[in-house]
Coordinates of C-alpha atoms in Angstrom, one line a residue:
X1 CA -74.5 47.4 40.3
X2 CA -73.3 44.9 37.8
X3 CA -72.9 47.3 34.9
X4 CA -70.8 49.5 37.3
X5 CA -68.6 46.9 38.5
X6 CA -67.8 45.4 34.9
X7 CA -66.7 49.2 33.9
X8 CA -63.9 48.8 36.9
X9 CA -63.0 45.8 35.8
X10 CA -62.2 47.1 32.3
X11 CA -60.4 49.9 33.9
X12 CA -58.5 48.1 36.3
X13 CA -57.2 45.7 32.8
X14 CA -56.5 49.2 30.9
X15 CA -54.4 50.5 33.7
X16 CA -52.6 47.4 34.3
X17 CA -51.5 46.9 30.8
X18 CA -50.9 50.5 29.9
X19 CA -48.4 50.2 33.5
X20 CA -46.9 46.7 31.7
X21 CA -46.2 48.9 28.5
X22 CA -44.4 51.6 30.0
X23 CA -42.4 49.5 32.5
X24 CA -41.1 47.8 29.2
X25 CA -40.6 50.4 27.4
X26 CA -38.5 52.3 30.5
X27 CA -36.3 48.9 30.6
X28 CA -35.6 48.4 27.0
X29 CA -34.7 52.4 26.9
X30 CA -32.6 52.0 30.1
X31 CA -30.5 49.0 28.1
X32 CA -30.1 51.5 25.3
X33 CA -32.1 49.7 23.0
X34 CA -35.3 51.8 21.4
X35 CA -38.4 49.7 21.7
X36 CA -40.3 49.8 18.3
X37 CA -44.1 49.5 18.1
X38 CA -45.1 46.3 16.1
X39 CA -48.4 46.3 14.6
X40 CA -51.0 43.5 16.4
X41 CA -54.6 42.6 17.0
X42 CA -54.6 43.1 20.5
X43 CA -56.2 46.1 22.0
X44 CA -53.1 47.4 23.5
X45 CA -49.4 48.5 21.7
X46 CA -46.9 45.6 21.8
X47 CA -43.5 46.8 21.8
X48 CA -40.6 44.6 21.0
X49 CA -36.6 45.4 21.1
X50 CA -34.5 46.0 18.1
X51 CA -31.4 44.0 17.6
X52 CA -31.8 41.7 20.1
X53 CA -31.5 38.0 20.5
X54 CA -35.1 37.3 19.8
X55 CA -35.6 39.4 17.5
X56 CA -32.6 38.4 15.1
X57 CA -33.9 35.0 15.9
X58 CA -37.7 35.4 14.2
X59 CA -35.9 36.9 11.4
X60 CA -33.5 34.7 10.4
X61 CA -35.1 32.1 8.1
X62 CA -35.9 28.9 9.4
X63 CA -35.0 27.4 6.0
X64 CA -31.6 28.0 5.3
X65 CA -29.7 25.4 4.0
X66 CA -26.5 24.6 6.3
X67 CA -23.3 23.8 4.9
X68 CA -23.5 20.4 4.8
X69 CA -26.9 20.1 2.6
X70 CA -25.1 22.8 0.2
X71 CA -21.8 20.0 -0.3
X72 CA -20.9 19.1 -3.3
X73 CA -22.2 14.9 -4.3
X74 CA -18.5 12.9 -3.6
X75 CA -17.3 12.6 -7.2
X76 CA -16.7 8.8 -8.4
X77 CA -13.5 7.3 -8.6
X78 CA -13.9 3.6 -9.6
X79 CA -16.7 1.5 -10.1
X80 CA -17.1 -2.5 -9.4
X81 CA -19.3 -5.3 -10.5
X82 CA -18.7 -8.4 -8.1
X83 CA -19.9 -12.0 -9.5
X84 CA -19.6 -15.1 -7.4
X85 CA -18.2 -17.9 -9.4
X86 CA -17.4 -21.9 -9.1
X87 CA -14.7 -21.3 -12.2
X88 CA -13.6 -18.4 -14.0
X89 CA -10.8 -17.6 -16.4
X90 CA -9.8 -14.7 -19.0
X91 CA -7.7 -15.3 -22.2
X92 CA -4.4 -13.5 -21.8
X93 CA -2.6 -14.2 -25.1
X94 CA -4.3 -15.8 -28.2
X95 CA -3.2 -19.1 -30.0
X96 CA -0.3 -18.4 -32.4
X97 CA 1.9 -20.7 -34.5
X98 CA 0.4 -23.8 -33.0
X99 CA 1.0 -22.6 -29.7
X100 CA -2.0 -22.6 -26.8
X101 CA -3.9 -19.5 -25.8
X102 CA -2.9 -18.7 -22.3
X103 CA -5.3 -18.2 -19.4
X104 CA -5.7 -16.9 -15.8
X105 CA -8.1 -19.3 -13.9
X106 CA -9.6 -19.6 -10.8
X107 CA -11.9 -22.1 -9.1
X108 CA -14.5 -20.9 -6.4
X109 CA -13.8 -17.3 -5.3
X110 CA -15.4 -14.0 -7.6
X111 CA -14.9 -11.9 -10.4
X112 CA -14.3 -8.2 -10.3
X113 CA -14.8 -6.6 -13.1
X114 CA -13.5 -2.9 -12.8
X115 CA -13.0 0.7 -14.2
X116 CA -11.6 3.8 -13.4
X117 CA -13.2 7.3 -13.4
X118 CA -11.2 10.6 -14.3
X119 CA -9.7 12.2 -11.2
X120 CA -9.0 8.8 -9.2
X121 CA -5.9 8.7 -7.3
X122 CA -3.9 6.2 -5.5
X123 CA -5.6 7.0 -1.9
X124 CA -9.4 4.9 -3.5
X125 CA -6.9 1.5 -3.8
X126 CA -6.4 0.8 -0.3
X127 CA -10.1 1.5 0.5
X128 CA -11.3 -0.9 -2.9
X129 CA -9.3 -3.3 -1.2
X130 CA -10.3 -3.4 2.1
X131 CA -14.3 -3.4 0.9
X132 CA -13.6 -5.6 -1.5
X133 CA -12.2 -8.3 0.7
X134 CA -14.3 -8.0 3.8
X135 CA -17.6 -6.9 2.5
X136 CA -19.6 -10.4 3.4
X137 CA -21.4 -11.2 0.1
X138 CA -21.4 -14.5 -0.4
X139 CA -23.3 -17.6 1.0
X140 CA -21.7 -20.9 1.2
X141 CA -24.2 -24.0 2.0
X142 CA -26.3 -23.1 5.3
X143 CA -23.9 -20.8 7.0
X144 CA -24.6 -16.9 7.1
X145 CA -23.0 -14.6 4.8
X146 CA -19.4 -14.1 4.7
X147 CA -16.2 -12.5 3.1
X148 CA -13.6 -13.5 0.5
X149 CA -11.5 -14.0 3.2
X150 CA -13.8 -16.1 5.1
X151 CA -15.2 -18.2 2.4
X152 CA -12.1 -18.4 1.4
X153 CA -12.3 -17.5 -2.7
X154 CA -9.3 -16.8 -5.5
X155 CA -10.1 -13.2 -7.1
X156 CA -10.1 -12.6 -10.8
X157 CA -10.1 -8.8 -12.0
X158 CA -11.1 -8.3 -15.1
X159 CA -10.9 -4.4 -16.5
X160 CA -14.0 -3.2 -18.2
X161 CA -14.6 0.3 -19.0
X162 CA -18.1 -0.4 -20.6
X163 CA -18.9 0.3 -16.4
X164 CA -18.9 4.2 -17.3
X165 CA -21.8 3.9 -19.6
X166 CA -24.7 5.9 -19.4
X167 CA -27.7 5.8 -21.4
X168 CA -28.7 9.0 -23.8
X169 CA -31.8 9.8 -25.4
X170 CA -33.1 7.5 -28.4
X171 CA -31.5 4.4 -26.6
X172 CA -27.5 5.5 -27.2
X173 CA -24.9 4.8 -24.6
X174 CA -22.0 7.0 -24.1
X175 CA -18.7 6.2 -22.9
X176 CA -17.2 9.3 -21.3
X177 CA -15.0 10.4 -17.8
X178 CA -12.5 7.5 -17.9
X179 CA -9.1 8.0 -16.9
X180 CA -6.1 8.6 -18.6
X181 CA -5.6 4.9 -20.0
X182 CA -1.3 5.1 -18.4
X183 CA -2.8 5.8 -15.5
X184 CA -5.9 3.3 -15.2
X185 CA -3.4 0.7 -15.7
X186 CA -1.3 1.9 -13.0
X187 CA -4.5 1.9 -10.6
X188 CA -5.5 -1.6 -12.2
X189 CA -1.8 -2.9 -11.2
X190 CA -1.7 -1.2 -7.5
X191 CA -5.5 -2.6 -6.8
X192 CA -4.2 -6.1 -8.4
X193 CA -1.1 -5.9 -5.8
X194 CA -3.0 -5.2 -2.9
X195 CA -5.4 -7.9 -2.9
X196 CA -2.6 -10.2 -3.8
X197 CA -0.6 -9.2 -0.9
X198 CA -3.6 -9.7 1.8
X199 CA -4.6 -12.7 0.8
X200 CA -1.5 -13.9 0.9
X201 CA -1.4 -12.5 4.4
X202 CA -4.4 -15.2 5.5
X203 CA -3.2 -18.0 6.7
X204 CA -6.9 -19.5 6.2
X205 CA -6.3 -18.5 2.0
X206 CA -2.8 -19.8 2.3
X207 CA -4.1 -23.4 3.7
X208 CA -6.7 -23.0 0.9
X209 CA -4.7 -22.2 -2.2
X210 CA -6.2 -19.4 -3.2
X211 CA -5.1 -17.0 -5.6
X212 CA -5.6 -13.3 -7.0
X213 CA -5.4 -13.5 -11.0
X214 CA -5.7 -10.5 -13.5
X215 CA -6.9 -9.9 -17.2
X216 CA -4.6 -7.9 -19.3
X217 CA -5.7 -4.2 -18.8
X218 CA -6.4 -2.4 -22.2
X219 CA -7.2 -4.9 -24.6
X220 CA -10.6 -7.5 -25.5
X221 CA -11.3 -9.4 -22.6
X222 CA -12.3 -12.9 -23.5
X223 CA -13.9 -14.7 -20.3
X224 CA -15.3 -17.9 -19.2
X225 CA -17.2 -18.0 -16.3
X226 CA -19.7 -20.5 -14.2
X227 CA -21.8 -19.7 -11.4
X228 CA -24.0 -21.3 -9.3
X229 CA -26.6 -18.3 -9.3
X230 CA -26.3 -14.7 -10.0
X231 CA -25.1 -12.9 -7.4
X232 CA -23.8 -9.8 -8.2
X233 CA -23.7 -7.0 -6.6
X234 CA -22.6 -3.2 -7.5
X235 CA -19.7 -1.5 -5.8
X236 CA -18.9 2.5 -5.7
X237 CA -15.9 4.3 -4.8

């Protein structure tokens, strides 16, 4: 009796299935979509539709790259090194005749020392500024870490295309992708402005007598500078 009863039971599975296949098939035909056999370990056919939903889904690749992976890196426009300072100052002319070198000085506050990269435009000097001045670098005594603005500091700039170096084999830097030197010193002057106008804007800087001070852009900078510690930090635009 047992052998007999485990036949039906394989019967009953065969008819069921070979029912469930030609149901599908009838519906996918009935849609006007021709079912396709698709090879598969079971016992019985598996049928699947052709162009539909699921199957465009299994073959699209999983591992396509959206747009936003295939961007482009942002190219650089300007490059900053900021240095905290207690006194800081940049020769401007040179002694001659008997005459003093001039100077631009500034007490406590920071250095900026910048440069320009080939294809920067006016729109990167309103966003230098507004980093520059409220990115909270500096530490003053015991309280947390705060702005130009808030410490409140005097701002010298200093221009220094040695930022666009990169090394080369055999221990060579090269010095390439700087702007057009007319219009690095325009971008220099507009930065400069900037700055100078929001500060002057604080009425914290104002009671403090701080100032914004500038090196002469395109020729040897010759600085003085004193720091408490080295804190510098690297700025990208």
């Amino acid at each position: 009796m047992q052998p007999q009863s485990h036949r039906s039971c394989k019967r009953a599975v065969k008819r069921r299935s070979h029912v469930d296949v030609q149901s599908l098939a009838k519906r996918s035909s009935s849609c006007g979509l021709d079912p396709v056999v698709v090879q598969s370990t079971r016992p019985w056919p598996v049928f699947t539709v052709a162009h539909s939903e699921l199957s465009q889904a299994a073959t699209s690749p999983c591992d396509v790259d959206s747009p936003r992976s295939l961007q482009r890196p942002r190219k650089l426009q300007a490059r900053t090194v900021v240095q905290h300072c207690t006194h800081a100052k940049v020769k401007l002319k040179p002694a001659m005749n008997g005459t003093d070198a001039q100077w631009a000085e500034i007490q406590e506050g920071m250095v900026v020392y910048i440069c320009f990269f080939q294809g920067a435009t006016e729109a990167v000097v309103e966003l230098m500024a507004t980093r520059l001045l409220t990115a909270k670098l500096f530490r003053k005594g015991t309280r947390p870490v705060v702005s130009i603005l808030d410490l409140p500091g005097s701002i010298l700039f200093i221009p220094q295309d040695s930022l666009l170096g990169e090394p080369m084999p055999r221990g060579k830097m090269q010095y390439k992708g700087r702007c057009e030197p007319w219009w690095g010193a325009q971008l220099y002057g507009k930065i400069v402005s900037a700055c100078r106008e929001r500060v002057s804007g604080s009425p914290k800087c104002t009671k403090a007598g701080v100032k914004v001070e500038q090196g002469v852009y395109g020729q040897k900078q010759e600085t003085v500078l004193t720091s408490e510690e080295p804190l510098t930090h690297l700025l990208e635009f």
